Coordinates of C-alpha atoms and ligand atoms in Angstrom, one line a residue:
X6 CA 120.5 83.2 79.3
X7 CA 119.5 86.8 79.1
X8 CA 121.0 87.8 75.9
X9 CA 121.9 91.4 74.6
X10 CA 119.0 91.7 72.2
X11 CA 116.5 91.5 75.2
X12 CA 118.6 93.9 77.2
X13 CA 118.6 96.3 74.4
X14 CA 114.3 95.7 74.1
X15 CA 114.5 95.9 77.8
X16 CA 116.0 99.2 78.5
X17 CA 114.4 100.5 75.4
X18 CA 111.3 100.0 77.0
X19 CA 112.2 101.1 80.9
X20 CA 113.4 104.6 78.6
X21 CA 110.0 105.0 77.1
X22 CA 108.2 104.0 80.2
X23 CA 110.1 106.4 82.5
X24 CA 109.9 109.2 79.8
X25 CA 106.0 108.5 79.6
X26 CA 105.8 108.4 83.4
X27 CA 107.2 112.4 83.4
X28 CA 105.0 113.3 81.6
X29 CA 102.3 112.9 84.2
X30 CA 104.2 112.7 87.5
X31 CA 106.9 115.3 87.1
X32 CA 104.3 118.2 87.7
X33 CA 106.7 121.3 87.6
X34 CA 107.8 121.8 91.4
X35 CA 105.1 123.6 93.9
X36 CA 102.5 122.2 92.1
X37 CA 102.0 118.8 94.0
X38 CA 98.2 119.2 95.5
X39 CA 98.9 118.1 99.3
X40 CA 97.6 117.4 101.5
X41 CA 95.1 115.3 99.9
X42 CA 92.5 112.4 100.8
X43 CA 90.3 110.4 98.5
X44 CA 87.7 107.9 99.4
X45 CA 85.4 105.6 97.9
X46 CA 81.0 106.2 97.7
X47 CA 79.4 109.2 98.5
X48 CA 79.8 108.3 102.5
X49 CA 83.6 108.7 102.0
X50 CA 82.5 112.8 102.6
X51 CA 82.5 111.8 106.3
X52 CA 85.4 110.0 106.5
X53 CA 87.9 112.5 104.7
X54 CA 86.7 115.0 106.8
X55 CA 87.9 113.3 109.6
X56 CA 90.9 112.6 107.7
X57 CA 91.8 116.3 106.8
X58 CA 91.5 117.1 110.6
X59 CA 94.3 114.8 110.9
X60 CA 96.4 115.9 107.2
X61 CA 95.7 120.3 108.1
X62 CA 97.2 119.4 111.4
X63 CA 100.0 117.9 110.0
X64 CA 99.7 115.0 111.1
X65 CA 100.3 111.3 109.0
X66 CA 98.7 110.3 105.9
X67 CA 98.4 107.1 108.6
X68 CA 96.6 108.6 111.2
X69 CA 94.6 110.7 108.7
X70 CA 93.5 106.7 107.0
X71 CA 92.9 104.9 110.0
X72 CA 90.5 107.8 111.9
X73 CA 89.1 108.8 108.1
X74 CA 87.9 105.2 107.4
X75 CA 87.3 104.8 111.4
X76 CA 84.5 107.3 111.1
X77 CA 82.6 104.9 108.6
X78 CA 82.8 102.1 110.8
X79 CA 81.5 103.0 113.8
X80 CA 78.4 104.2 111.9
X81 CA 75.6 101.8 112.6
X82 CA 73.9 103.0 109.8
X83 CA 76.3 101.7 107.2
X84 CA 75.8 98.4 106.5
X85 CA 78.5 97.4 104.3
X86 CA 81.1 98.5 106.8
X87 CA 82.2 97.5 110.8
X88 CA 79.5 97.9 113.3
X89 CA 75.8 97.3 111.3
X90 CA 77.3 96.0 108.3
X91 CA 75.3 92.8 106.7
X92 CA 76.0 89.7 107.8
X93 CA 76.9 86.3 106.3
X94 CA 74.3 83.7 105.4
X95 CA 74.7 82.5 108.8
X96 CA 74.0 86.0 110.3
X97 CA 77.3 86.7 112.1
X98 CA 79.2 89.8 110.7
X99 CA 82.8 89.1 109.6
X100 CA 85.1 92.1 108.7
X101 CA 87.8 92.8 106.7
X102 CA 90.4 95.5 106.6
X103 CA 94.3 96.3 105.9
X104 CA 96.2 99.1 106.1
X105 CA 99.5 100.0 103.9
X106 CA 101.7 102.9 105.3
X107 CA 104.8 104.9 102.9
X108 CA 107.4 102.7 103.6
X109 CA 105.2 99.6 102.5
X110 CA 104.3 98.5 105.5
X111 CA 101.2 96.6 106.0
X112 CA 98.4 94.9 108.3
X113 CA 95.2 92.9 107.5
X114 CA 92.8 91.0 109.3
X115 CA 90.3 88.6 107.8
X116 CA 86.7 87.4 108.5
X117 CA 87.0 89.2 112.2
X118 CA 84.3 89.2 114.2
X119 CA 82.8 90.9 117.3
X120 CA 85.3 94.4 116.8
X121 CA 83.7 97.5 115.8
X122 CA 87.4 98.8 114.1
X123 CA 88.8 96.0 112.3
X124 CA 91.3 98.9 110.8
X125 CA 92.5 100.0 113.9
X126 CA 93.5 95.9 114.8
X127 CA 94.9 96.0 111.1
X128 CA 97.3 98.7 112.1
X129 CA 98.2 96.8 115.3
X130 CA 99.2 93.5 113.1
X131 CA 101.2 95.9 111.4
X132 CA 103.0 98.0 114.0
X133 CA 103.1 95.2 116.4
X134 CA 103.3 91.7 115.4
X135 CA 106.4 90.4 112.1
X136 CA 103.1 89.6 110.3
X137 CA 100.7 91.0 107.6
X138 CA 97.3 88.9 108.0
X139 CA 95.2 87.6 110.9
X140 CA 91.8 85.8 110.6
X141 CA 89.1 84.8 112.1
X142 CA 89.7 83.6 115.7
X143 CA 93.3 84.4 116.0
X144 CA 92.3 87.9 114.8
X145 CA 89.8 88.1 117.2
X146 CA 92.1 86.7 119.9
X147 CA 94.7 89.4 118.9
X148 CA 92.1 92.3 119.0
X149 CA 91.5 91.2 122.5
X150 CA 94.9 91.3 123.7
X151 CA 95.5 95.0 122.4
X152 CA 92.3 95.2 124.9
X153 CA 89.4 95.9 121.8
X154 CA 86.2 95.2 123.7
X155 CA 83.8 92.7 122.1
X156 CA 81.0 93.8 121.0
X157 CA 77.6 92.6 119.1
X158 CA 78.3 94.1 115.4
X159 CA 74.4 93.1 114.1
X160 CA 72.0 95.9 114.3
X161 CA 68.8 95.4 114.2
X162 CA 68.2 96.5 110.6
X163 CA 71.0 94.4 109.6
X164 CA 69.1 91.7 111.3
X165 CA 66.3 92.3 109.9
X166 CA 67.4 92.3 106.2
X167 CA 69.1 89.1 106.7
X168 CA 65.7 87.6 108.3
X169 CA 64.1 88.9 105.0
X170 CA 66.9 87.5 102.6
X171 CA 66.2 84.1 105.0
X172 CA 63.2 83.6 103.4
X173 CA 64.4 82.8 100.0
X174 CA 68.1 82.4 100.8
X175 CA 69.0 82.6 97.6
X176 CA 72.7 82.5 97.1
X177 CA 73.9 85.3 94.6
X178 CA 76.8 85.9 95.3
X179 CA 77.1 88.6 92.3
X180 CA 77.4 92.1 93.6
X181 CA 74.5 94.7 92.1
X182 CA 75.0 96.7 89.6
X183 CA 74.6 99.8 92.6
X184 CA 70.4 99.2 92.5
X185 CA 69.2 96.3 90.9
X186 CA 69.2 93.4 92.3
X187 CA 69.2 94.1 96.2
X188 CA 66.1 95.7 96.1
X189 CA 64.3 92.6 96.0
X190 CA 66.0 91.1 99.8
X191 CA 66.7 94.2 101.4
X192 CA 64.7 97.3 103.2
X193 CA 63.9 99.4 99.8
X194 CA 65.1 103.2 101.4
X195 CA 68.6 102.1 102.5
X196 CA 70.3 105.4 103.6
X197 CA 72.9 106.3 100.5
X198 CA 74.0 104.4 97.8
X199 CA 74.2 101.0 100.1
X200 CA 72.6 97.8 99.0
X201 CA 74.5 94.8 99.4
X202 CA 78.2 96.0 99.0
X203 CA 80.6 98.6 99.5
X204 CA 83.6 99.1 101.2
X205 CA 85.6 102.4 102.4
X206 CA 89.1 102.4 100.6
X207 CA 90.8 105.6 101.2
X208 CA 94.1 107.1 100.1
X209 CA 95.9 110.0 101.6
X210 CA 99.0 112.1 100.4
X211 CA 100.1 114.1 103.7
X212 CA 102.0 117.7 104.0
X213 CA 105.1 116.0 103.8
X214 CA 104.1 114.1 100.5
X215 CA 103.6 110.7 102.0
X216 CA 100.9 108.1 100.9
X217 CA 99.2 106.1 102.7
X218 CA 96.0 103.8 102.6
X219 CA 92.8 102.1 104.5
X220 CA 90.4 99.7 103.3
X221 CA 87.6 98.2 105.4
X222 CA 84.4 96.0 104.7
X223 CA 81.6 93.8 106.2
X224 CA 82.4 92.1 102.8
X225 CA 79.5 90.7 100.6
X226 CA 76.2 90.6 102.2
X227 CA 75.0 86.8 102.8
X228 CA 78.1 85.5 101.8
X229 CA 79.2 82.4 103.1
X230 CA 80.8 82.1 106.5
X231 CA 84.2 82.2 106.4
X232 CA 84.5 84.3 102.8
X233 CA 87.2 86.9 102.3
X234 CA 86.9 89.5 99.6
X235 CA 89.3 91.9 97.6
X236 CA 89.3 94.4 100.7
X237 CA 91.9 93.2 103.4
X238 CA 94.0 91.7 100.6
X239 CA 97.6 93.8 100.1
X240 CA 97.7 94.0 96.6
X241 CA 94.1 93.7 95.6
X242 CA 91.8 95.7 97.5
X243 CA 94.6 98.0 98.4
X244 CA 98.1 98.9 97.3
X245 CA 100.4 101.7 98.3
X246 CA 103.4 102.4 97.0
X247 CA 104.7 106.0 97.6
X248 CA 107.3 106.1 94.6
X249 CA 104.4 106.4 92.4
X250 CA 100.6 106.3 94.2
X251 CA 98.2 104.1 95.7
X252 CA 95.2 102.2 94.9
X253 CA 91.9 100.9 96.3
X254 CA 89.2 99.1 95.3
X255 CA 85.6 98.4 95.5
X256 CA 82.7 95.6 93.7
X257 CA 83.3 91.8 93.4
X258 CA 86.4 91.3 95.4
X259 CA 87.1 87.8 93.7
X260 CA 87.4 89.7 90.0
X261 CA 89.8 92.1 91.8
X262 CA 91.7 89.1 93.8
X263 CA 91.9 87.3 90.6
X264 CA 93.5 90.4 88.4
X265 CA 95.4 91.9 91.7
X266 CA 93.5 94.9 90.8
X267 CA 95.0 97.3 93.6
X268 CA 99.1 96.4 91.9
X269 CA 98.1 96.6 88.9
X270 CA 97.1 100.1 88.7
X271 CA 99.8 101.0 91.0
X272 CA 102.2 99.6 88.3
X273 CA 100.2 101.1 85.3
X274 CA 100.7 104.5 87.0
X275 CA 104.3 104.2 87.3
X276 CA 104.7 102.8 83.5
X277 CA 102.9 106.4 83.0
X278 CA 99.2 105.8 83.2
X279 CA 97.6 108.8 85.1
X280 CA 95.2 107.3 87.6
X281 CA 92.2 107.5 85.5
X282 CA 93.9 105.4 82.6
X283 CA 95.0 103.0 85.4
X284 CA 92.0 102.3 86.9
X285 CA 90.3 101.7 83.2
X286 CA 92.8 99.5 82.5
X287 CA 92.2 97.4 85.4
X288 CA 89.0 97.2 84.9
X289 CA 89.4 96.6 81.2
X290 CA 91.6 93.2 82.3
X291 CA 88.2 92.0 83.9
X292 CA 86.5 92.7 81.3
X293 CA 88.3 91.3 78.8
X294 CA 88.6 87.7 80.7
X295 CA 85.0 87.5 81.3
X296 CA 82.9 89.6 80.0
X297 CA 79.7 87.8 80.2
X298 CA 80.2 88.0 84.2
X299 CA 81.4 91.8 83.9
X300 CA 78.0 92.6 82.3
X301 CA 76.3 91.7 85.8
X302 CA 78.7 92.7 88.7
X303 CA 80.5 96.1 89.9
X304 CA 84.1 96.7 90.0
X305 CA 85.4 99.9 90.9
X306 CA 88.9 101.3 91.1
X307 CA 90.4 104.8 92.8
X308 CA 93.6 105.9 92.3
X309 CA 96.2 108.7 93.8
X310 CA 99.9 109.4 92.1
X311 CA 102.4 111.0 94.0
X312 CA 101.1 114.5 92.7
X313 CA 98.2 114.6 94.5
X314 CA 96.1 113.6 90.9
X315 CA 93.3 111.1 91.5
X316 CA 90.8 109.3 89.2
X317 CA 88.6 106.7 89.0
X318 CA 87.0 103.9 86.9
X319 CA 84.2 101.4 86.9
X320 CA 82.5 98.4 85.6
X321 CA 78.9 99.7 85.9
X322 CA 77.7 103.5 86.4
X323 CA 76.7 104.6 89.9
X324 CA 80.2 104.4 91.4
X325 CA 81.3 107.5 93.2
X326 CA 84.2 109.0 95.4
X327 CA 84.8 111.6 97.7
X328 CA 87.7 113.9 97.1
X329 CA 88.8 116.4 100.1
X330 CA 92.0 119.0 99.3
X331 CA 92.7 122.8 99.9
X332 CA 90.0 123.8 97.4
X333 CA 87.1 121.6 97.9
X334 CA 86.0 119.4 101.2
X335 CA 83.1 117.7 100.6
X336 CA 83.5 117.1 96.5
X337 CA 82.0 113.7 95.1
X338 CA 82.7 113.0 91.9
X339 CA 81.2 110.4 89.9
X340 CA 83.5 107.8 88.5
X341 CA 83.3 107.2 84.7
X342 CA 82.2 103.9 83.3
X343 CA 82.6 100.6 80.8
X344 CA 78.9 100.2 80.8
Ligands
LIG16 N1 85.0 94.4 97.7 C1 84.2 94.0 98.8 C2 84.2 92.5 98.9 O1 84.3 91.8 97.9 C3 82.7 94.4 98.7 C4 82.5 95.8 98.1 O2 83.3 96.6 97.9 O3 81.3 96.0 97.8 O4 84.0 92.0 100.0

């Protein structure tokens, strides 16, 4: 029975929350910074300036995601993300991706293989089927009606740092702390910041102060066939919802799957956490459950509030973002750190 003492406890605390929440989301009027589009490593440079084309023509914080994070995947070069990203132990390249509009609408697809824009089927599960998720085959076989073309994802780098990671397939599934322990299996000058993660999650906030989001990923490098991370999960890898902000995520997607990382900040954010005290708290939960394994892996949260603020947090040091508005276009910031 839900008796009056709770209510009173209850409303008490909705009060406090709401008047905390004010305090950081009820900027005085003309003050919200739109349009606006954040994105995750240093490579999300490239990808919010393909966004912003999309935001200073007015167009969609949708559109502005999907092309942004598109950008990213066609680039061979990357090989965390769509075409040239690493493969799975058994060398075939799996993607994941989702999509999350203003109106909480959302699309994933799982472990698809062969198509180069695994967002761009995400937002067709979304617009054009009742469901959220497809995987593997039935992904694949959807992508093909919507007439994606099949394609071979594995570059010959990608290859070849698989052929090298062949020869002591040595399962560790724990994602680097940004340098450390890819070095060993993988080419040492990898363009960027890439070794054997990292995804593109991107938030926008358009002209007409509507959020959406984009994650995509070739997942965890060598991981076993079939393996879904944090990244097309709704929820986890991303979360939008545009009373409050929206969230991504980046690092070991099962720590963020298990703490439903991408909500949770959402929901910290609209108890009154700006994004920066969201995202610590996030990653403070996966600390605090284990923090032997946080010593060793790389979780990494970016947020947006309905204001246009942003901020960041991490496990490990080395995470960065890429922040594009009317006063700066190519800004990376570093995230701050636990460790
Ligand atoms: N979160 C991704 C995954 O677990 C990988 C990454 O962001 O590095 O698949």
């Amino acid at each position: 029975m839900f008796n009056r003492r709770k209510f009173i406890q209850a409303s008490a605390f909705s009060t406090g929350a709401m008047a905390l929440g004010q305090k950081y989301l009820n900027l005085p009027s003309g003050t919200v910074n739109k349009p606006i589009v954040i994105s995750t490593w240093d490579f999300g440079v490239a990808a919010n300036e393909a966004a912003w084309k999309v935001l200073t023509k007015n167009g969609s914080a949708l559109d502005a995601v999907e092309q942004g994070v598109s950008i990213i995947e066609a680039q061979g070069t990357n090989q965390s993300v769509g075409y040239g990203g690493l493969p799975d132990r058994d060398g075939v390249v799996t993607l994941d991706a989702c999509i999350m509009d203003e109106k909480g609408n959302c699309g994933a697809v799982l472990a698809l293989e062969k198509i180069m824009h695994p967002i761009s089927v995400a937002r067709r599960v979304m617009e054009k089927t009742p469901h959220v998720m497809l995987a593997g085959d039935g992904a694949l076989q959807f992508a093909l009606s919507e007439g994606f073309k099949p394609m071979n994802l594995l570059t010959p780098s990608s290859e070849k740092a698989w052929k090298e990671w062949l020869k002591q397939a040595k399962y560790q599934p724990s994602i680097n702390i940004e340098n450390k322990l890819y070095e060993k299996v993988a080419p040492k000058k990898l363009p960027g910041n890439q070794y054997n993660h990292d995804t593109i999650g991107m938030l926008a906030l358009d002209e007409k102060g509507n959020l959406s989001g984009a994650c995509t990923t070739s997942g965890m490098a060598f991981k076993l066939h079939g393996r879904v991370g944090d990244s097309p999960i709704i929820g986890a890898g991303l979360y939008i919802d545009n009373e409050i902000g929206g969230a991504t995520s980046t690092g070991v997607g099962e720590e963020v799957i298990r703490n439903v990382g991408s909500f949770l900040v959402v929901e910290l954010m609209r108890q009154g956490y700006t994004p920066e005290q969201a995202c610590k708290e996030a990653v403070m939960r996966i600390i605090k459950k284990k923090p032997e394994t946080a010593k060793n892996i790389q979780v990494g949260f970016l947020a947006i509030n309905k204001n246009g603020e942003y901020g960041a947090f991490a496990i490990q040091q080395g995470f960065t973002f890429a922040v594009c508005d009317k006063n700066k276009q190519d800004l990376v910031l570093k995230g701050k750190s636990y460790y």
